[in-house]
Amino acid sequence: MTLKSLVTIDVGSVQTRAMLFARVEDRFRFVAAASAPTSLRGPDPDVLLGAIRALEHLSAISGRPLLDPQGILIAPELSTGAGVDVCLITLSAAPPLRVVLGGIAPEWSLASLHRAAAGSYARVLETLSVISPDGSRRTEEEWLYALVAAEPHVVVIAGGVDGGGTRPVEALLEAAVLAAQLRPEEERPLLLFAGNALLREEAVAMAGRQIPLRVLENVRPRPGVERIGPVVEELDRRYVEQAAMRLPGLSALQGWARGEILPTARALSHVARYLSLETPERGALVVDVGGRHVVLAAAYGGMLAQVVQPDSGIGPGILSLYQRRGYERMARWLPQEIPPEALETLVWTKALHPLSVPQTPEEMWIELAFVREALSEAWERLHVLWPELGRTIRFFEPILLSGGAFAAHTRPGALALAALDALQPIGLTTLLWDPVGLLPGLGALAALDPGSAVEAITGRPWILLATVLAPALESPVAPDELLFTFEVHHRGPDGSESVYEIEARGGRLEVVPIPEAGETELRRFRMRRPVDLGWGPRRAPRRIRIPGGMLGLIVDGRGRPLRLAEDPETRREQNQRWLWDVGALGGAL
């Protein structure tokens, strides 16, 4: 396929973003971006209206007519240059699916199902286990009551290796089918069976014509083998189907698209997989903090570990996030004392008016505190669901920041600090910034036309926010204790050279400007204590080449894990000092 032009539309819970890509000088690249409110509120919600407004704005910015007089997308591209060849749509605006999982053992089939559900826009309401962690077991009658009470959109049943025992999984299937039959026909959940292959025909017979059923590959066909991809794909498909019924205008918008609507999280996973190919020994992490969901997509060694955290973010999901995390966890990130009532006022403002933006530095600190906690919560879940990541979970390179919480931020230093506080990377990494929301469109393009996606990504359509050098420290360090030193060597494009020494001190962040033009290397590391920069204690390469960026190089000497002071006043002083270090403290917005 050779595309000349493409528009992508990402329908989020707060904003709808439209991106224009086109072939310029024989290379496919990003051209322009625009956004508009998604139009989910008010007496006449209509996501099509939000898309039309975003495309009108995009036409004005790019100078390319995209809509005909009736407000319909022009496709394919006309000889006059109006319109585009293809339209792709990604979606995260709909509420998550209500899901019930059933399996034999928590550490086997159910662990796989939890991973699958975590990778999609789904909320697990009930887990039915044949073997409980404490040795107890619900009766089949209790399973039935739980299934009826949950009113799920989807029930996923797994368990047993192929060719193994069947009776425990049969009991789960029977309960799921009976519970579905007790609901009105139009409200019956989709039943996914991803267990022992011997039960596939029996599952079809049980469901009959009354219960919607899809039979999938076993998530655990044999010991040591896991295949959750088909379950994730079906959950994604069901999410879009439910969204089409819940969101007015989505079905009409889908008529513009080439192929099916793609959930935004799935598009982000495509970008993470591509970036991980560039650094296979480190992997890549894509972070998206939106209004209703938080997505972490970590690709490493051919494996994708993904978490979609529903009822989170800094829009419609902020109230649920605050109820889960609480005032004390939010306040620990603030550089000054802010009473609970002031913080709660901002929570309700963002929940009711998600398009509102911080008007004062204090409001920005509060909003970024919520970003930290939203990321921390998703990060904790990623670590629990994929324990095999182990220590590598802190070593991703690069880390790409996207989503409404990171869009068009007025203080990039504060944004970078929020990401470092929540994710706490170790060693050498780069923070990339997607301020206009390109990633969903790039991921959708990768699914349609990988060649064009590679061309667009190779052009680096995001901003290099900073290169980060962060040591892991086995024990606490004294404030301002000297940890290590190194030299920064820069050769300018005119051949000029400069050398300066940098000191990394405990509890501090050092920001070193790095010019984008020319070449920069880090050399002559001298360790003053057993610091691990990712190459082992007291070890570092002789030379490390790093790129220039918006903030340059951030040397994070605060250690890992990050230790916040227990005393509230001392902790606020810590936050003030760190904000000062990254140039984000003081002044008006």
Short mmCIF file of N, CA, C and O in Angstrom, two decimals, residues 186-260:
data_model
loop_
_atom_site.label_atom_id
_atom_site.label_comp_id
_atom_site.label_asym_id
_atom_site.label_seq_id
_atom_site.Cartn_x
_atom_site.Cartn_y
_atom_site.Cartn_z
N GLU A 186 -31.56 -9.25 25.30
CA GLU A 186 -30.75 -8.14 24.80
C GLU A 186 -29.66 -7.71 25.79
O GLU A 186 -28.77 -6.93 25.43
N GLU A 187 -29.71 -8.22 27.02
CA GLU A 187 -28.72 -7.83 28.03
C GLU A 187 -27.76 -8.97 28.37
O GLU A 187 -26.95 -8.85 29.28
N ARG A 188 -27.83 -10.06 27.64
CA ARG A 188 -26.98 -11.20 27.96
C ARG A 188 -25.52 -10.91 27.62
O ARG A 188 -25.23 -10.33 26.58
N PRO A 189 -24.60 -11.32 28.48
CA PRO A 189 -23.19 -11.03 28.24
C PRO A 189 -22.62 -11.92 27.15
O PRO A 189 -23.14 -13.01 26.85
N LEU A 190 -21.53 -11.46 26.58
CA LEU A 190 -20.74 -12.29 25.68
C LEU A 190 -19.94 -13.28 26.52
O LEU A 190 -19.30 -12.89 27.50
N LEU A 191 -19.96 -14.53 26.14
CA LEU A 191 -19.20 -15.57 26.85
C LEU A 191 -17.98 -15.94 26.00
O LEU A 191 -18.10 -16.33 24.84
N LEU A 192 -16.81 -15.76 26.58
CA LEU A 192 -15.56 -16.16 25.93
C LEU A 192 -15.03 -17.40 26.63
O LEU A 192 -14.86 -17.40 27.85
N PHE A 193 -14.78 -18.45 25.85
CA PHE A 193 -14.19 -19.66 26.42
C PHE A 193 -12.77 -19.81 25.90
O PHE A 193 -12.55 -19.93 24.69
N ALA A 194 -11.80 -19.79 26.82
CA ALA A 194 -10.39 -19.87 26.46
C ALA A 194 -9.69 -20.89 27.33
O ALA A 194 -8.60 -20.64 27.86
N GLY A 195 -10.33 -22.07 27.49
CA GLY A 195 -9.78 -23.11 28.34
C GLY A 195 -9.45 -24.38 27.57
O GLY A 195 -9.19 -24.35 26.35
N ASN A 196 -9.47 -25.49 28.27
CA ASN A 196 -9.14 -26.81 27.73
C ASN A 196 -9.84 -27.07 26.39
O ASN A 196 -11.06 -26.99 26.28
N ALA A 197 -9.05 -27.37 25.37
CA ALA A 197 -9.60 -27.56 24.02
C ALA A 197 -10.61 -28.69 23.95
O ALA A 197 -11.48 -28.70 23.07
N LEU A 198 -10.55 -29.65 24.88
CA LEU A 198 -11.50 -30.76 24.88
C LEU A 198 -12.93 -30.30 25.12
O LEU A 198 -13.89 -31.01 24.78
N LEU A 199 -13.10 -29.09 25.69
CA LEU A 199 -14.44 -28.61 26.06
C LEU A 199 -15.03 -27.65 25.03
O LEU A 199 -16.11 -27.10 25.27
N ARG A 200 -14.37 -27.45 23.91
CA ARG A 200 -14.87 -26.46 22.96
C ARG A 200 -16.24 -26.83 22.41
O ARG A 200 -17.15 -26.00 22.37
N GLU A 201 -16.40 -28.07 21.97
CA GLU A 201 -17.70 -28.47 21.42
C GLU A 201 -18.78 -28.44 22.50
O GLU A 201 -19.92 -28.05 22.24
N GLU A 202 -18.41 -28.83 23.72
CA GLU A 202 -19.39 -28.82 24.81
C GLU A 202 -19.80 -27.38 25.14
O GLU A 202 -20.97 -27.12 25.44
N ALA A 203 -18.85 -26.45 25.09
CA ALA A 203 -19.19 -25.05 25.36
C ALA A 203 -20.17 -24.53 24.33
O ALA A 203 -21.14 -23.82 24.65
N VAL A 204 -19.96 -24.91 23.05
CA VAL A 204 -20.88 -24.49 21.99
C VAL A 204 -22.27 -25.09 22.23
O VAL A 204 -23.29 -24.41 22.06
N ALA A 205 -22.31 -26.34 22.64
CA ALA A 205 -23.59 -27.00 22.89
C ALA A 205 -24.31 -26.35 24.06
O ALA A 205 -25.54 -26.16 24.02
N MET A 206 -23.57 -26.03 25.13
CA MET A 206 -24.20 -25.38 26.30
C MET A 206 -24.80 -24.03 25.93
O MET A 206 -25.92 -23.69 26.33
N ALA A 207 -24.04 -23.22 25.17
CA ALA A 207 -24.52 -21.88 24.84
C ALA A 207 -25.69 -21.93 23.88
O ALA A 207 -26.61 -21.11 23.96
N GLY A 208 -25.67 -22.90 22.96
CA GLY A 208 -26.75 -23.02 21.99
C GLY A 208 -26.89 -21.76 21.17
O GLY A 208 -25.92 -21.06 20.87
N ARG A 209 -28.12 -21.43 20.81
CA ARG A 209 -28.39 -20.22 20.04
C ARG A 209 -28.76 -19.04 20.92
O ARG A 209 -28.94 -17.93 20.43
N GLN A 210 -28.88 -19.28 22.22
CA GLN A 210 -29.38 -18.24 23.11
C GLN A 210 -28.29 -17.35 23.70
O GLN A 210 -28.53 -16.19 24.00
N ILE A 211 -27.08 -17.89 23.86
CA ILE A 211 -26.00 -17.16 24.52
C ILE A 211 -24.91 -16.85 23.51
O ILE A 211 -24.38 -17.77 22.87
N PRO A 212 -24.55 -15.57 23.33
CA PRO A 212 -23.44 -15.26 22.42
C PRO A 212 -22.13 -15.83 22.96
O PRO A 212 -21.76 -15.59 24.11
N LEU A 213 -21.46 -16.62 22.14
CA LEU A 213 -20.25 -17.33 22.58
C LEU A 213 -19.17 -17.21 21.52
O LEU A 213 -19.43 -17.30 20.32
N ARG A 214 -17.92 -17.02 21.99
CA ARG A 214 -16.77 -17.11 21.11
C ARG A 214 -15.75 -18.04 21.76
O ARG A 214 -15.40 -17.86 22.93
N VAL A 215 -15.35 -19.05 21.01
CA VAL A 215 -14.38 -20.03 21.49
C VAL A 215 -13.00 -19.61 21.00
O VAL A 215 -12.79 -19.39 19.80
N LEU A 216 -12.06 -19.51 21.94
CA LEU A 216 -10.72 -19.00 21.63
C LEU A 216 -9.66 -20.04 21.96
O LEU A 216 -9.95 -21.05 22.61
N GLU A 217 -8.46 -19.75 21.56
CA GLU A 217 -7.32 -20.59 21.91
C GLU A 217 -7.13 -20.59 23.43
O GLU A 217 -7.35 -19.57 24.10
N ASN A 218 -6.75 -21.72 23.98
CA ASN A 218 -6.52 -21.85 25.42
C ASN A 218 -5.43 -20.87 25.86
O ASN A 218 -4.35 -20.81 25.27
N VAL A 219 -5.71 -20.10 26.93
CA VAL A 219 -4.69 -19.15 27.42
C VAL A 219 -3.51 -19.88 28.04
O VAL A 219 -2.40 -19.33 28.12
N ARG A 220 -3.71 -21.13 28.50
CA ARG A 220 -2.64 -21.94 29.07
C ARG A 220 -2.69 -23.34 28.45
O ARG A 220 -3.07 -24.31 29.10
N PRO A 221 -2.32 -23.47 27.17
CA PRO A 221 -2.46 -24.77 26.49
C PRO A 221 -1.59 -25.86 27.11
O PRO A 221 -1.94 -27.04 27.04
N ARG A 222 -0.47 -25.48 27.69
CA ARG A 222 0.39 -26.43 28.38
C ARG A 222 1.23 -25.67 29.40
O ARG A 222 1.34 -24.43 29.32
N PRO A 223 1.82 -26.36 30.36
CA PRO A 223 2.59 -25.68 31.40
C PRO A 223 3.70 -24.81 30.80
O PRO A 223 4.41 -25.22 29.89
N GLY A 224 3.81 -23.58 31.32
CA GLY A 224 4.85 -22.68 30.88
C GLY A 224 4.55 -21.91 29.62
O GLY A 224 5.38 -21.14 29.14
N VAL A 225 3.36 -22.10 29.04
CA VAL A 225 2.98 -21.40 27.80
C VAL A 225 1.74 -20.55 28.09
O VAL A 225 0.76 -21.04 28.64
N GLU A 226 1.81 -19.29 27.70
CA GLU A 226 0.68 -18.37 27.89
C GLU A 226 0.35 -17.68 26.58
O GLU A 226 1.25 -17.17 25.90
N ARG A 227 -0.94 -17.66 26.24
CA ARG A 227 -1.39 -17.00 25.02
C ARG A 227 -2.66 -16.20 25.32
O ARG A 227 -3.77 -16.71 25.19
N ILE A 228 -2.45 -14.94 25.71
CA ILE A 228 -3.60 -14.10 26.08
C ILE A 228 -4.05 -13.21 24.93
O ILE A 228 -5.10 -12.55 25.03
N GLY A 229 -3.30 -13.16 23.83
CA GLY A 229 -3.62 -12.26 22.73
C GLY A 229 -5.05 -12.38 22.23
O GLY A 229 -5.74 -11.36 22.08
N PRO A 230 -5.56 -13.59 21.93
CA PRO A 230 -6.93 -13.70 21.44
C PRO A 230 -7.98 -13.15 22.42
O PRO A 230 -8.97 -12.56 21.98
N VAL A 231 -7.77 -13.33 23.73
CA VAL A 231 -8.72 -12.79 24.71
C VAL A 231 -8.69 -11.27 24.67
O VAL A 231 -9.74 -10.60 24.69
N VAL A 232 -7.49 -10.68 24.61
CA VAL A 232 -7.38 -9.23 24.56
C VAL A 232 -8.08 -8.69 23.31
O VAL A 232 -8.82 -7.70 23.37
N GLU A 233 -7.89 -9.35 22.18
CA GLU A 233 -8.52 -8.90 20.94
C GLU A 233 -10.04 -8.94 21.02
O GLU A 233 -10.72 -8.02 20.55
N GLU A 234 -10.57 -9.99 21.64
CA GLU A 234 -12.03 -10.08 21.78
C GLU A 234 -12.57 -9.03 22.75
O GLU A 234 -13.65 -8.46 22.52
N LEU A 235 -11.84 -8.77 23.83
CA LEU A 235 -12.27 -7.72 24.75
C LEU A 235 -12.23 -6.36 24.07
O LEU A 235 -13.14 -5.53 24.26
N ASP A 236 -11.21 -6.12 23.26
CA ASP A 236 -11.15 -4.86 22.51
C ASP A 236 -12.32 -4.74 21.55
O ASP A 236 -12.95 -3.67 21.43
N ARG A 237 -12.63 -5.83 20.87
CA ARG A 237 -13.74 -5.80 19.91
C ARG A 237 -15.06 -5.52 20.62
O ARG A 237 -15.89 -4.73 20.17
N ARG A 238 -15.25 -6.17 21.77
CA ARG A 238 -16.48 -5.97 22.53
C ARG A 238 -16.56 -4.54 23.07
O ARG A 238 -17.65 -3.96 23.14
N TYR A 239 -15.41 -3.97 23.45
CA TYR A 239 -15.39 -2.59 23.95
C TYR A 239 -15.90 -1.64 22.87
O TYR A 239 -16.72 -0.75 23.15
N VAL A 240 -15.45 -1.84 21.64
CA VAL A 240 -15.89 -0.97 20.55
C VAL A 240 -17.37 -1.20 20.26
O VAL A 240 -18.13 -0.25 20.00
N GLU A 241 -17.82 -2.45 20.30
CA GLU A 241 -19.24 -2.75 20.07
C GLU A 241 -20.12 -2.07 21.11
O GLU A 241 -21.16 -1.49 20.78
N GLN A 242 -19.72 -2.17 22.38
CA GLN A 242 -20.48 -1.52 23.45
C GLN A 242 -20.45 -0.01 23.28
O GLN A 242 -21.46 0.67 23.52
N ALA A 243 -19.29 0.53 22.88
CA ALA A 243 -19.18 1.97 22.69
C ALA A 243 -20.12 2.46 21.60
O ALA A 243 -20.73 3.54 21.72
N ALA A 244 -20.26 1.67 20.53
CA ALA A 244 -21.14 2.07 19.43
C ALA A 244 -22.59 2.18 19.91
O ALA A 244 -23.36 3.00 19.40
N MET A 245 -22.97 1.35 20.90
CA MET A 245 -24.32 1.41 21.44
C MET A 245 -24.48 2.52 22.47
O MET A 245 -25.57 3.05 22.66
N ARG A 246 -23.38 2.91 23.14
CA ARG A 246 -23.46 3.89 24.22
C ARG A 246 -23.19 5.32 23.78
O ARG A 246 -23.71 6.27 24.40
N LEU A 247 -22.34 5.51 22.76
CA LEU A 247 -21.90 6.85 22.38
C LEU A 247 -22.62 7.30 21.12
O LEU A 247 -22.35 6.80 20.02
N PRO A 248 -23.53 8.26 21.22
CA PRO A 248 -24.23 8.75 20.02
C PRO A 248 -23.24 9.32 19.01
O PRO A 248 -22.30 10.03 19.36
N GLY A 249 -23.44 8.98 17.77
CA GLY A 249 -22.60 9.50 16.70
C GLY A 249 -21.42 8.62 16.35
O GLY A 249 -20.79 8.81 15.29
N LEU A 250 -21.09 7.64 17.20
CA LEU A 250 -19.90 6.82 16.92
C LEU A 250 -20.12 5.93 15.70
O LEU A 250 -19.20 5.74 14.90
N SER A 251 -21.31 5.39 15.55
CA SER A 251 -21.57 4.52 14.39
C SER A 251 -21.43 5.30 13.09
O SER A 251 -20.87 4.79 12.09
N ALA A 252 -21.91 6.55 13.08
CA ALA A 252 -21.76 7.38 11.88
C ALA A 252 -20.29 7.69 11.63
O ALA A 252 -19.82 7.66 10.48
N LEU A 253 -19.55 7.96 12.68
CA LEU A 253 -18.12 8.25 12.54
C LEU A 253 -17.38 7.02 12.02
O LEU A 253 -16.45 7.13 11.22
N GLN A 254 -17.79 5.84 12.48
CA GLN A 254 -17.15 4.61 12.04
C GLN A 254 -17.28 4.41 10.53
O GLN A 254 -16.42 3.78 9.91
N GLY A 255 -18.34 4.96 9.95
CA GLY A 255 -18.52 4.86 8.51
C GLY A 255 -17.44 5.56 7.72
O GLY A 255 -17.25 5.28 6.52
N TRP A 256 -16.71 6.49 8.36
CA TRP A 256 -15.62 7.17 7.66
C TRP A 256 -14.33 6.36 7.66
O TRP A 256 -13.41 6.65 6.89
N ALA A 257 -14.24 5.38 8.55
CA ALA A 257 -12.95 4.74 8.83
C ALA A 257 -12.65 3.61 7.86
O ALA A 257 -13.55 2.93 7.37
N ARG A 258 -11.36 3.41 7.62
CA ARG A 258 -10.88 2.21 6.93
C ARG A 258 -10.71 1.11 7.98
O ARG A 258 -9.85 1.19 8.85
N GLY A 259 -11.53 0.10 7.91
CA GLY A 259 -11.45 -0.98 8.89
C GLY A 259 -12.16 -0.63 10.19
O GLY A 259 -12.91 0.34 10.28
N GLU A 260 -11.89 -1.41 11.23
CA GLU A 260 -12.56 -1.25 12.51
C GLU A 260 -11.92 -0.14 13.33
O GLU A 260 -10.75 0.19 13.16
#
